[in-house]
Tab-separated table of C-alpha atoms in Angstrom:
chain	number	residue	atom	x	y	z
A	1	ALA	CA	114.670	110.241	107.418
A	2	LYS	CA	118.265	109.713	108.473
A	3	GLU	CA	118.591	113.247	109.853
A	4	LEU	CA	115.354	113.080	111.838
A	5	ALA	CA	115.643	109.511	113.127
A	6	PRO	CA	117.675	110.528	116.218
A	7	CYS	CA	114.732	112.771	117.170
A	8	ASN	CA	112.414	109.746	116.867
A	9	ILE	CA	110.762	111.305	113.808
A	10	ARG	CA	110.004	108.833	111.055
A	11	VAL	CA	109.744	109.964	107.447
A	12	ASN	CA	107.851	107.778	105.001
A	13	ALA	CA	105.831	108.393	101.859
A	14	ILE	CA	102.916	106.806	100.063
A	15	ALA	CA	102.984	106.913	96.261
A	16	PRO	CA	99.499	106.025	95.037
A	17	GLY	CA	98.828	104.993	91.476
A	18	VAL	CA	95.391	105.261	89.916
A	19	ILE	CA	92.901	105.326	92.785
A	20	ALA	CA	89.115	105.254	92.357
A	21	THR	CA	88.294	108.807	93.440
A	22	ASP	CA	86.391	111.768	92.022
A	23	MET	CA	89.596	112.772	90.247
A	24	LEU	CA	88.758	110.104	87.663
A	25	ASN	CA	85.515	111.881	86.735
A	26	GLN	CA	87.432	113.780	84.063
A	27	TYR	CA	87.982	110.531	82.157
A	28	SER	CA	85.461	108.640	80.053
A	29	GLU	CA	84.573	105.031	80.814
A	30	VAL	CA	86.607	103.992	77.775
A	31	GLU	CA	89.655	105.899	79.043
A	32	ILE	CA	89.325	104.350	82.503
A	33	SER	CA	88.990	100.909	80.936
A	34	ASP	CA	92.204	101.531	78.981
A	35	ILE	CA	93.982	102.626	82.172
A	36	ILE	CA	92.842	99.473	83.983
A	37	LYS	CA	94.187	97.299	81.143
A	38	ASP	CA	97.667	98.680	81.870
A	39	ILE	CA	97.510	97.821	85.588
A	40	PRO	CA	98.820	94.285	86.245
A	41	LEU	CA	96.161	93.642	88.926
A	42	LEU	CA	93.512	94.791	86.397
A	43	ARG	CA	91.656	97.129	88.735
A	44	LEU	CA	91.785	100.579	90.247
A	45	GLY	CA	93.085	101.102	93.729
A	46	LYS	CA	90.649	101.871	96.522
A	47	PRO	CA	90.929	104.936	98.768
A	48	GLU	CA	90.683	102.563	101.724
A	49	GLU	CA	93.871	100.826	100.601
A	50	VAL	CA	95.756	104.117	100.725
A	51	ALA	CA	94.255	104.960	104.127
A	52	GLU	CA	95.129	101.528	105.520
A	53	THR	CA	98.714	101.974	104.363
A	54	ALA	CA	98.912	105.378	106.059
A	55	LEU	CA	97.601	103.830	109.264
A	56	PHE	CA	100.091	100.977	108.988
A	57	LEU	CA	103.004	103.390	108.592
A	58	ALA	CA	101.777	105.546	111.470
A	59	GLU	CA	101.655	102.527	113.781
A	60	GLN	CA	105.127	101.214	112.957
A	61	GLU	CA	107.943	102.494	115.129
A	62	TYR	CA	110.827	100.923	113.223
A	63	ILE	CA	110.004	101.860	109.629
A	64	THR	CA	111.528	105.044	108.246
A	65	GLY	CA	112.845	106.278	104.930
A	66	GLU	CA	110.428	104.210	102.885
A	67	VAL	CA	108.209	104.930	99.894
A	68	ILE	CA	105.246	102.570	99.595
A	69	ASN	CA	103.888	102.269	96.060
A	70	ILE	CA	100.172	101.512	95.903
A	71	ASN	CA	99.632	101.026	92.199
A	72	GLY	CA	98.611	97.459	91.465
A	73	GLY	CA	102.053	96.753	90.000
A	74	LEU	CA	101.818	99.533	87.394
A	75	TRP	CA	105.326	100.719	88.254
A	76	MET	CA	107.944	99.363	90.590
């Protein structure tokens, strides 16, 4: 981010936690329930929440070098 900032290129990342997508199909309902119990907000993330964060970062001209965790507080 620091190297590319003079070229007006912003570098940010989104680090999603457990998001309700087809990737979870490999887990049983019991396994998903156990995963949710470990998430402080007690729910899965929504794909829309990741997309909205990407849009937010794309619109901001003064944010660079950041990693946004979208994980319901699972890890910080």
